XYZ file of C-alpha atoms in Angstrom:
257
model
C 0.000 0.000 0.000
C 1.323 3.445 -0.974
C 2.158 5.672 1.982
C 0.211 8.916 1.778
C 2.126 12.174 2.352
C 1.563 13.967 5.658
C -0.100 17.380 5.868
C 1.829 20.371 7.186
C 0.347 22.731 9.766
C -0.310 25.244 6.992
C -2.110 22.608 4.934
C -4.193 21.491 7.915
C -5.491 25.039 8.249
C -5.837 25.628 4.496
C -7.942 22.488 3.989
C -9.807 22.641 7.308
C -13.238 22.746 5.620
C -12.415 19.520 3.789
C -10.950 17.816 6.818
C -14.048 18.364 8.972
C -16.125 16.500 6.377
C -16.332 12.877 7.572
C -16.400 11.668 3.964
C -13.005 13.296 3.231
C -11.200 13.969 6.504
C -7.447 13.817 6.880
C -7.026 10.572 4.879
C -8.987 11.973 1.933
C -7.012 15.197 1.972
C -3.785 13.223 1.961
C -5.082 11.296 -1.074
C -5.651 14.617 -2.817
C -2.108 15.689 -1.944
C -0.719 12.436 -3.364
C -2.740 12.636 -6.593
C -1.351 13.403 -10.034
C -4.024 14.828 -12.344
C -3.574 15.668 -16.020
C -5.823 18.418 -17.392
C -5.981 18.510 -21.173
C -6.747 22.087 -22.144
C -6.319 25.277 -20.092
C -9.335 26.961 -21.682
C -12.983 27.370 -20.723
C -13.397 23.979 -19.031
C -9.815 23.665 -17.862
C -9.837 27.037 -16.100
C -12.324 26.139 -13.329
C -10.957 22.582 -13.164
C -7.428 23.807 -12.518
C -8.520 26.522 -10.091
C -10.682 24.254 -7.946
C -8.301 21.280 -7.959
C -5.452 23.585 -6.967
C -7.563 25.048 -4.163
C -8.560 21.517 -3.115
C -4.919 20.541 -2.649
C -4.259 18.140 -5.523
C -0.523 17.650 -5.243
C 0.438 17.575 -8.919
C -1.402 19.160 -11.821
C -0.244 18.525 -15.357
C -1.412 20.964 -18.049
C -1.551 20.126 -21.747
C -2.019 23.187 -23.968
C -0.052 24.608 -26.897
C -2.119 27.786 -27.378
C -1.613 31.409 -26.357
C -4.054 33.637 -24.485
C -6.151 35.860 -26.759
C -8.614 38.600 -25.891
C -11.660 36.557 -26.944
C -10.658 33.835 -24.421
C -11.176 36.068 -21.409
C -14.989 35.966 -21.565
C -14.865 32.397 -20.201
C -11.277 31.285 -19.469
C -11.190 32.889 -16.044
C -7.823 31.516 -14.967
C -6.222 33.988 -17.401
C -6.206 37.784 -17.103
C -5.805 40.738 -19.421
C -2.141 40.931 -18.465
C -1.682 37.401 -19.853
C -2.589 38.297 -23.440
C -0.128 36.696 -25.852
C 1.367 34.431 -23.180
C 1.364 30.659 -23.245
C -1.897 29.408 -21.717
C 0.008 26.701 -19.873
C 2.359 29.219 -18.263
C -0.455 31.638 -17.467
C -2.455 28.813 -15.844
C 0.582 27.699 -13.837
C 1.083 31.207 -12.430
C -2.591 31.389 -11.448
C -2.432 27.983 -9.764
C 0.582 28.976 -7.697
C -1.177 32.181 -6.618
C -4.104 30.050 -5.437
C -2.016 27.403 -3.698
C 1.798 27.352 -3.507
C 1.709 23.755 -2.237
C 0.672 22.461 -5.665
C 3.278 21.324 -8.172
C 2.644 22.001 -11.853
C 3.963 20.190 -14.915
C 3.626 21.895 -18.296
C 3.172 20.014 -21.561
C 3.110 22.706 -24.219
C 2.188 20.455 -27.102
C -0.803 19.277 -29.079
C -1.985 15.945 -27.745
C -2.239 13.293 -30.471
C -2.973 9.588 -30.659
C 0.799 9.038 -30.880
C 1.931 10.964 -27.788
C -1.180 10.565 -25.622
C -0.512 7.096 -24.122
C 2.915 7.980 -22.678
C 1.584 11.295 -21.375
C -1.497 9.778 -19.756
C 0.513 6.965 -18.159
C 2.323 9.474 -15.949
C -0.834 10.484 -14.097
C -3.522 8.899 -11.912
C -6.495 10.668 -13.467
C -7.177 12.657 -16.635
C -9.650 15.489 -17.235
C -10.682 16.332 -20.785
C -11.205 20.052 -21.301
C -10.748 20.027 -25.073
C -13.034 21.435 -27.743
C -12.474 19.127 -30.715
C -13.332 15.502 -31.396
C -9.897 14.483 -32.691
C -8.254 15.269 -29.361
C -11.176 13.858 -27.367
C -10.841 10.500 -29.093
C -7.057 10.509 -28.624
C -7.426 11.248 -24.900
C -10.182 8.677 -24.380
C -8.393 5.917 -26.268
C -5.161 6.566 -24.361
C -6.947 6.512 -20.995
C -8.641 3.221 -21.883
C -5.308 1.732 -22.969
C -3.395 2.943 -19.909
C -6.257 2.214 -17.488
C -6.658 5.770 -16.242
C -10.051 7.244 -15.257
C -11.206 10.050 -17.539
C -13.573 12.883 -16.611
C -15.057 14.170 -19.858
C -17.220 17.217 -20.509
C -18.425 19.063 -23.576
C -20.422 22.252 -24.086
C -22.681 23.779 -26.699
C -24.063 27.299 -26.780
C -26.305 26.915 -23.716
C -25.923 23.239 -22.810
C -23.317 20.830 -21.541
C -22.675 17.166 -20.863
C -20.483 15.306 -18.391
C -19.466 11.685 -17.796
C -16.744 9.564 -16.178
C -15.085 6.828 -18.209
C -13.508 3.696 -16.710
C -13.872 1.088 -19.488
C -11.087 -1.033 -17.997
C -13.270 -1.869 -14.963
C -16.453 -3.888 -14.586
C -19.856 -2.566 -13.601
C -22.052 -3.913 -10.807
C -23.666 -6.411 -13.198
C -20.272 -7.894 -14.098
C -19.992 -6.417 -17.575
C -17.305 -3.981 -18.673
C -18.012 -0.281 -18.214
C -18.691 1.664 -21.408
C -16.024 3.644 -23.222
C -16.110 6.999 -24.996
C -16.609 5.145 -28.272
C -19.816 3.682 -26.877
C -21.126 7.253 -26.770
C -19.498 8.333 -30.029
C -18.360 5.395 -32.214
C -16.620 7.724 -34.686
C -15.838 11.444 -34.873
C -18.492 13.449 -36.729
C -17.597 14.741 -40.191
C -15.484 17.922 -40.138
C -17.659 21.027 -39.929
C -20.782 19.237 -38.701
C -20.364 20.438 -35.116
C -19.578 24.183 -35.065
C -16.774 25.459 -32.847
C -17.301 27.883 -29.979
C -15.810 30.597 -32.189
C -18.470 29.971 -34.830
C -21.502 29.173 -32.644
C -20.728 31.131 -29.483
C -20.918 29.969 -25.865
C -21.893 31.537 -22.537
C -18.867 31.913 -20.296
C -20.692 30.918 -17.125
C -21.812 27.668 -18.797
C -18.263 26.348 -19.113
C -17.723 27.416 -15.506
C -20.607 25.195 -14.431
C -19.386 22.198 -16.417
C -15.725 22.611 -15.462
C -16.633 22.874 -11.786
C -18.676 19.670 -12.105
C -15.607 18.012 -13.646
C -13.520 19.105 -10.656
C -16.137 17.638 -8.291
C -16.074 14.288 -10.113
C -12.265 14.297 -9.918
C -12.354 14.912 -6.163
C -14.833 12.044 -5.756
C -12.618 9.690 -7.765
C -9.462 10.620 -5.868
C -10.977 10.382 -2.398
C -13.228 7.413 -3.150
C -16.475 9.080 -2.081
C -19.890 9.152 -3.701
C -20.946 7.629 -7.003
C -18.974 8.854 -10.033
C -20.800 9.330 -13.339
C -19.632 6.010 -14.779
C -22.126 4.755 -17.363
C -24.185 7.901 -16.853
C -24.261 11.061 -18.959
C -25.238 14.219 -17.086
C -26.961 16.774 -19.330
C -27.319 20.430 -18.373
C -29.739 22.804 -20.093
C -28.742 26.263 -18.903
C -31.712 28.095 -20.415
C -34.205 25.796 -18.695
C -32.062 25.477 -15.539
C -32.479 21.702 -15.726
C -30.230 18.697 -15.193
C -31.034 15.273 -16.641
C -29.107 12.008 -16.427
C -29.222 9.211 -18.965
C -27.596 5.800 -18.653
C -25.567 4.248 -21.430
C -23.910 0.855 -21.796
C -21.117 -0.866 -23.606
C -22.032 -1.689 -27.187
C -19.947 -4.836 -27.464
C -17.596 -7.095 -25.519
C -14.381 -5.624 -26.915
C -11.762 -3.708 -24.968
C -12.195 -0.365 -26.768
C-alpha cells in the first residue's frame, strides 16, 4: 500500500473545511495531496478545473495546452487575465495555480496531444480530465486513458448546454460487464464542420464554468473514493431551462475499446 504524504500545519489550516467533512477527513485530503491529475486544455473547461483542484490541494497538476491567451478567451477562461494576453496558456495557468495554492506542483506540456503521444503522457498520471473542444483530441485522450487504465472525466459544451461523464472502461460494472467507453457514446468522430466550434456558434462563459466545476467535483470524488462517479451515466445540463437530466448508457460490445 502506498504511503500517503503527511499534511503540514499550513495545509491542515488551508484544507480545514475539507478535513471536517467525515467523507473526506485527513485521509482523503492526503489522497488529494498524493494525486497526479492531467488536465488537457487550459481553456474554458480547464480554467475552473485547474482553479478548484489547486484550491482543493491536488498535489500535482499537469497541463496540456499549446495555445496562447487571446482577448476573446477572457470571456470564459477565467484563470487567465488581461495581463496574460499573448502568453502561453500553460504558463499563465501555472502562475494562477501557484497564486491560489503554492503547495501544488505544476507540470507543463506545451504540445498538441495526439494519438501518438497521448498514451505515454497519460501513463504518468492517476487521473485525466478532458477540457478540449475538438473531437480528434477527445478520441485521442479517451483511447489513451482506456489503454493505460486511467479514469477520464469528460465534458463538452454547446451554446447553452453541456454534458459530463466519467469513463472507466477497464473496470467492470455492478452487473459484471465492462463499463462503457467513450466510443460507446461516439463510435466515430463526426464529419469535419458538422459540429460548429465555440468561435463559430458562441458559448456563454458561465456555462463552461458550471461544467468545469462539475468536472472538478467528479475528480475529487474519484481521488478520495467518495460518492458515485458518473460512470455509465451522462449528465446533461440545459442552462436556459435550468435543468439537469441524467441518462444511462452501456457498452455496445464485448471488446476492450
